[in-house]
Amino acid sequence: MAESMACHQPCLVSPAFLDVIRSDETSAPITGVALSSVYKILTLDVIDQHTVNVGDTMHLVVDAVTSCRFEVTDPGSEEVVLMKILQVLLACVKGKASVRLSNQHICTIVNTCFRIVHQAGTKGELLQRIARYTMHELVRSIFFHLQNIDNTKCAFINGTATLKQESNGLNNEHALASGQLENGRLNSAHDAQPLSPGIASSTATVVTVAVMDENTAIASRGNKTDPHELQSMTEPYGVPCMVEIFHFLCSLLNVAEHMGVNPRSNTITFDEDVPLFALTSINSAIELGGASFCRHPRLLSLIQDELFRNLMQFGLSMSPLVLSMVCSIVLNLYHHLCTELKLQLEAFFSCVILRVAQSKYGASYQQQEVVMEALVDFCRQKTFMVEMYVNFDCDISCSNVFEDIANLLSKSAFPVNNPLSSIHILALDGLIAVMQGIAERIGRGSLSSEQSPVNFEEYTPFWMEKCDSFGDPNDWVPFVRRRKYIKRRLMIGADHFNRDVKKGLEFLQGTHLLPNKLDPQSVAFFLRYTAGLDKNLIGDFLGNHDEFCVQVLHEFAWTFDFQDMTLDTALRVFLETFRLPGESQKIHRVLEAFSERYYEQSPHILANKDAALVLSYSIILLNTDHHNVQVKKKMTEEDFIRNNRHINDGNDLPREFVSEIYHSICKNEIRTTPEPGFGFPEMTPSRWISLMHKSKKTAPFIVSDSRAYLDYDLFVALSGPTIAAISVVFDNAENEEVHQTCMDGFLAIAKISAYYHLENVLDDLVVCLCKFITILDPLLFEESVLAFGDDTKARMATETVFTIANRYGDYIRTGWRNILDCILIFHKLGLLPTQLASDAADESQVTTETGHGKPNSNSSSSTHLQYMTPKRSSGLISRFSQLLSLGAEEARSVPTKGQLVAHQQATQTIHKCHIDSIFSESKFLQAESLLYLARALINAGAQPLKGNRISEDEDTSVFCLELLVTITLNNRDRVGLLWKGVFEHISNIVQSTVMPCALVERAVFGLFRICHRLLPYKENITDELLRSLQLVLKLDARVADAYYEQITQEVNRLVKANASHIRSQFGWRTITSLLSITARHLEASEAGFDVLMFIMSDGAHLLPANYILCVDVARQFAESRVGLVDRSIIALDLMAGSVNCLEKWSNNAKKAVKEEEVEKMLQDIGEMWFRLVQGPRKVCLDRREEVRNHAFLSLQKCFTGAVGIHLPPDLWLTCFDQVIFTVLDDLLEIAQAHSQKDYRNIEGTLVIALKLLSKVFLQFLQELSQLAAFCKLWEGMLSHMEKCVKVKIRGRRSEKLQELVPELLKNTLLVMKSRGILVQSSGSGENSLWELTWLHMKNIAPSLQSEVFPEQDSEQLQSQHKQIEADGSLGLDANISVPSNEKVGQDGAGISWEEVQADYAEYDIIIVVGAV
């Protein structure tokens, strides 16, 4: 069928149907059938744009349907026909052949549909809905076509119509508003009867309908019609019809104005459906047309002026539906056309959104709610707030829209004295939407990570700041930052100006915004464009008679553009910027400047500037006369005209011109006094006209992309109010969805704060969150746990705050204290895992140590784990066992299901928080954040320290100390940051504790853990670490006694694991100080001696740095009676064996390159050896015979080992004086003063001492004989021998000593003689040694001289001397026979001569003893 119909020409097929439709003799059903047939033809795609004569056909169809006539038989059939009319017209526009319709056809169709819409109010609801739907679909279909229209082909020929022409079109009355339909004609819109398409009540049985005629309402734009416009209306439809339709829809918003009804009052009598319908259609047109409006100037001008002016009016409507639709339209306009509507958007936000949103301007709650919803929709646009800030807050000529919106949202989110309402939630949503938008842009890049500071080094006219390219962020971002800096400074200057004009100008000069020498132009621009200035002060300044002020006034007037303005409008615009002074002379000067500027720009009617001045005066007088309530007799129009005769250079002004001014002033007052306060002004006609003129010169609207150019500036301004608002709403809200929204907002703020390194903001955020957690009372144990499990807010806040701590801990500072407060609460409630206070290095370090065969250092930590956990059990079952056993007398209660759930939720929440990660991952924290965390732990742990005692809350201090040690160990690579604070904290604990307790125990052993872990890695602070162990020496005696065994074990592990890392003398001094104490401690001595053996055995870890210290400790162990005699003997052996190290170091020292270094090393080694021999010397006086005698043997080994050390000779003299002679003197004193019980066999010890003296003297005789003080040394030896012979032990002289001393001296004299040291001489002086020797010998053994030096030597003695000289060892190889089997001692403790000879064997000397 469709193919057969396509073969025919449509014009031949359709006339029958069209005639029926036009006929007024057909009934409604028949007309309906004809309309249905036409509709079917249109929808079956029989007609398309390529069909023959399709244009004529569509023209006929539209004409027929819009001229439809029928006889009404019943209301139902009438509505059916009207529905079919709508159906056919919509099919015409939506069909493929619609492109053939002309502009006139489209206008006719829209008019017809609207008439049906308007009259459907008296019909059924179905018709009303279909009519409105059809109208909206028509508008959508028409404006959807706008995107495909080429501006150059389809625009009006005179498409560059001026804004004034468009504005004047508003005064034209449309046929829709003024036409009448009676017996086939339009009814008046003012009639009581509703408009009905072609329906009129009459006595006739046939009722005709005339929907439209050629004189269409849309097409008539006035009495004068441009022929070019008429021609364009016959062309295929495009921009011309869209202009007409859009203008028609805008004109529907003027119904209230035409009817004299204020849409902002509560007395709206007209049907709000009309403006609501128009707004909905306009919104559809903008949605479909989108950015295409920008390509068509006439459409754009309608939006910029007529539409927006009406939107400003209906934005103050009391109807929430109307207000909502207005906001929706503006949102679409912002989305598509923001670049063309900069000042309009500013005006809408300032005069509508910000005004209605506040109840102080009389807006209802419903209005405020609608506006807040709209504002939130704007905020959800990702770049909205950025663009508000860039285009308005950074423009000195615009208001701070961003700042005002931010203040509005933050204030509206606070439920001050009222319960939480939807407005509070909406405001919060807006703030969070802005924050989330900023958070999403993080990482998308910006021009620079840091803002370059803006500074004015020299004066530059701030109003001449230019941007090279508003499309290039590299240009406009620095430009707006600089402009914002200027605006901020201008605002400060305005504040100074309002208090003192002179100081205000001086401040601006100081900031280089005004020149050092003021010029009129700069001051004029400051007064003109700076917001916040006191308008009274501006008026007084401009009206001043001072010459400079007069020049400023002239420049001020020249900042205005009065082109195409009427005089009264220009005067309104001029006087809105300041308050007109009250003095007549000042008024004259001001109006004179205004008149001169106005005449220069608008000389069309006025003959000269004097005419403008006189007329301006008349306008001011008329304004005062008409609007002053004190004036009873008002000036009439005739009076005003008469007063202004002959002022135009002797001629009269046109009556219409003067009359228009009169009515304008009477209708709208010129306000010469500023509005009180700094609120948001109402849009007046004069302000709107000024805005439209200003929009031609304003800077372009800057469109921001999705990169974070100025997000830092926005966030700094928003963060504080937003955090406070979210916190208050979260506190007052009961809805879990609102709670989650608040938490999302907190996380977004935290992310932004961390990205921009805003530590203060992040700290404030943490404080706000923690206050929801710290309300728990740890003293009410079970109650708090249950409350935490049941409290959704507390659990959500907990998860959020620890999420922030784990993600953004780098930028938390003082907030760590609050986070730690929360952790301590959970610790006291037993909700934390026991391993929280363990350091991450534990497992890895233990594995490493055991792998190297070193002892596990974790044993002590595990021993004291009970101090790391709460005293209460933290297990869920044990909790309930506590809950069940509240008292022996109380009945045991079973926990309810709700309590079980609460406990489970509490534990799950803590598990999700990953609190342990804060400390185990602290090694990744930035240095400053780590320091604040450590300080927080120190402060929290230090609180229980009160005076010299530990408070009851010791568990908290122990817990904080463990965490502090944990982060110290986890940050070994930068322990220097933490060490000072950690050490001071532990030091305070140690020094303030007088009784053993868990806290001091953890402090001491925590210190050892730190040293044990860090020594292998931090050589640069080895001394610092070891110095810290000196705190152990400061422990109170009772505390030290309780823990010293464990302390020594820790020292043992420390030294064995890190001996190779301890290099300095200071470090070893600390270790040896600790070991020296263990020598006197019964429990600790064994472990301490084990450490000493580890260090000194075979010299494995002996160093020049620790040699003297270790020898001293070994002496203390040798002297100590805590252990067995064997330990003292081993200690002496350790000392004696250490001489090998000295010999090795001495040999190594000789290899040094520099002679000075060799000398210094040998000198140091000599000092160490001297300290070595002093050690056994003190033990030689021990009461225990075995120890005492072994000390002499050790001393002997030390002297023997000195052969390879190359000691300086002078040192030997010191050694004899301070070691050998001293020990003999002490022994002799002991032998005489003490009983046998105190010092058993002291006589045998003296024998050993004398042997030692003789051996050492003979061993080093050659070196000693070269000394100048040899005589003194020899005299000392003889005198001590003499003392030993004469000493009385137990009241009698010792036979052993009397026998031993002569023999020892005889051998010594023989060696001295053989070496030529002791030579016979009869003189004195140089040979005084001879006389000195025999002087003492007379008291010891007088016969020795004759034995050693007979007058004639025997052959045997000569041969022996020759053999000694031949051996070349000067007596060291001489053989001296000793009678065998002769005993020196009498008991088992005595020493035989065989033993003496054996002792001398190491010197290769055989002692020969003759008869005494």
mmCIF file of N, CA and C in Angstrom, residues 246 282-283 286-287 290 293 300 303-304 307-308 311 326-341 344-345 378:
data_model
loop_
_atom_site.group_PDB
_atom_site.id
_atom_site.type_symbol
_atom_site.label_atom_id
_atom_site.label_comp_id
_atom_site.label_asym_id
_atom_site.label_seq_id
_atom_site.Cartn_x
_atom_site.Cartn_y
_atom_site.Cartn_z
ATOM 1 N N PHE A 246 11.644 30.969 20.497
ATOM 2 C CA PHE A 246 12.329 31.224 21.761
ATOM 3 C C PHE A 246 11.865 32.559 22.341
ATOM 4 N N ILE A 282 11.591 26.089 27.585
ATOM 5 C CA ILE A 282 12.885 26.747 27.391
ATOM 6 C C ILE A 282 14.019 25.822 27.817
ATOM 7 N N ASN A 283 13.817 25.144 28.919
ATOM 8 C CA ASN A 283 14.840 24.213 29.397
ATOM 9 C C ASN A 283 15.090 23.108 28.375
ATOM 10 N N ILE A 286 17.120 24.513 25.485
ATOM 11 C CA ILE A 286 18.538 24.706 25.821
ATOM 12 C C ILE A 286 19.253 23.362 25.906
ATOM 13 N N GLU A 287 18.584 22.364 26.467
ATOM 14 C CA GLU A 287 19.202 21.042 26.559
ATOM 15 C C GLU A 287 19.522 20.484 25.178
ATOM 16 N N GLY A 290 21.984 23.155 23.159
ATOM 17 C CA GLY A 290 23.313 23.109 23.741
ATOM 18 C C GLY A 290 24.185 24.282 23.332
ATOM 19 N N PHE A 293 23.816 27.406 20.456
ATOM 20 C CA PHE A 293 23.285 28.763 20.594
ATOM 21 C C PHE A 293 24.383 29.799 20.390
ATOM 22 N N LEU A 300 21.470 33.893 20.942
ATOM 23 C CA LEU A 300 22.314 34.137 22.097
ATOM 24 C C LEU A 300 21.919 35.423 22.802
ATOM 25 N N ILE A 303 18.975 34.909 25.024
ATOM 26 C CA ILE A 303 19.329 34.251 26.281
ATOM 27 C C ILE A 303 20.032 35.224 27.214
ATOM 28 N N GLN A 304 20.959 36.002 26.672
ATOM 29 C CA GLN A 304 21.745 36.899 27.506
ATOM 30 C C GLN A 304 20.896 37.972 28.157
ATOM 31 N N LEU A 307 15.848 36.366 28.325
ATOM 32 C CA LEU A 307 15.646 35.170 29.131
ATOM 33 C C LEU A 307 16.224 35.349 30.525
ATOM 34 N N PHE A 308 17.450 35.820 30.615
ATOM 35 C CA PHE A 308 18.082 35.907 31.932
ATOM 36 C C PHE A 308 17.416 36.952 32.806
ATOM 37 N N LEU A 311 14.546 35.209 34.131
ATOM 38 C CA LEU A 311 14.969 34.208 35.116
ATOM 39 C C LEU A 311 15.313 34.867 36.447
ATOM 40 N N VAL A 326 13.749 27.293 37.154
ATOM 41 C CA VAL A 326 14.679 28.383 36.852
ATOM 42 C C VAL A 326 16.112 27.936 37.115
ATOM 43 N N CYS A 327 16.316 27.303 38.246
ATOM 44 C CA CYS A 327 17.663 26.837 38.585
ATOM 45 C C CYS A 327 18.140 25.771 37.605
ATOM 46 N N SER A 328 17.223 24.925 37.151
ATOM 47 C CA SER A 328 17.590 23.904 36.173
ATOM 48 C C SER A 328 18.025 24.535 34.856
ATOM 49 N N ILE A 329 17.313 25.574 34.440
ATOM 50 C CA ILE A 329 17.678 26.270 33.203
ATOM 51 C C ILE A 329 19.067 26.897 33.338
ATOM 52 N N VAL A 330 19.305 27.558 34.463
ATOM 53 C CA VAL A 330 20.602 28.215 34.656
ATOM 54 C C VAL A 330 21.720 27.172 34.685
ATOM 55 N N LEU A 331 21.445 26.024 35.271
ATOM 56 C CA LEU A 331 22.451 24.964 35.287
ATOM 57 C C LEU A 331 22.790 24.518 33.867
ATOM 58 N N ASN A 332 21.765 24.362 33.037
ATOM 59 C CA ASN A 332 22.019 23.989 31.639
ATOM 60 C C ASN A 332 22.741 25.099 30.890
ATOM 61 N N LEU A 333 22.365 26.331 31.179
ATOM 62 C CA LEU A 333 23.049 27.447 30.529
ATOM 63 C C LEU A 333 24.512 27.493 30.942
ATOM 64 N N TYR A 334 24.779 27.258 32.224
ATOM 65 C CA TYR A 334 26.165 27.215 32.671
ATOM 66 C C TYR A 334 26.917 26.095 31.967
ATOM 67 N N HIS A 335 26.274 24.969 31.829
ATOM 68 C CA HIS A 335 26.944 23.821 31.235
ATOM 69 C C HIS A 335 27.285 24.062 29.759
ATOM 70 N N HIS A 336 26.386 24.712 29.038
ATOM 71 C CA HIS A 336 26.561 24.859 27.586
ATOM 72 C C HIS A 336 27.082 26.230 27.171
ATOM 73 N N LEU A 337 26.704 27.281 27.898
ATOM 74 C CA LEU A 337 26.952 28.641 27.400
ATOM 75 C C LEU A 337 27.653 29.527 28.427
ATOM 76 N N CYS A 338 28.392 28.930 29.361
ATOM 77 C CA CYS A 338 28.984 29.749 30.423
ATOM 78 C C CYS A 338 29.939 30.800 29.873
ATOM 79 N N THR A 339 30.589 30.514 28.759
ATOM 80 C CA THR A 339 31.548 31.477 28.216
ATOM 81 C C THR A 339 30.879 32.760 27.726
ATOM 82 N N GLU A 340 29.571 32.688 27.470
ATOM 83 C CA GLU A 340 28.848 33.863 26.956
ATOM 84 C C GLU A 340 27.996 34.528 28.028
ATOM 85 N N LEU A 341 28.000 33.996 29.237
ATOM 86 C CA LEU A 341 27.066 34.472 30.260
ATOM 87 C C LEU A 341 27.784 34.769 31.575
ATOM 88 N N GLN A 344 25.949 37.472 33.723
ATOM 89 C CA GLN A 344 24.605 36.993 34.026
ATOM 90 C C GLN A 344 24.649 35.927 35.119
ATOM 91 N N LEU A 345 25.627 35.044 35.032
ATOM 92 C CA LEU A 345 25.760 34.018 36.056
ATOM 93 C C LEU A 345 26.123 34.634 37.404
ATOM 94 N N PHE A 378 25.063 22.395 41.105
ATOM 95 C CA PHE A 378 26.173 23.158 40.527
ATOM 96 C C PHE A 378 27.507 22.654 41.077
#
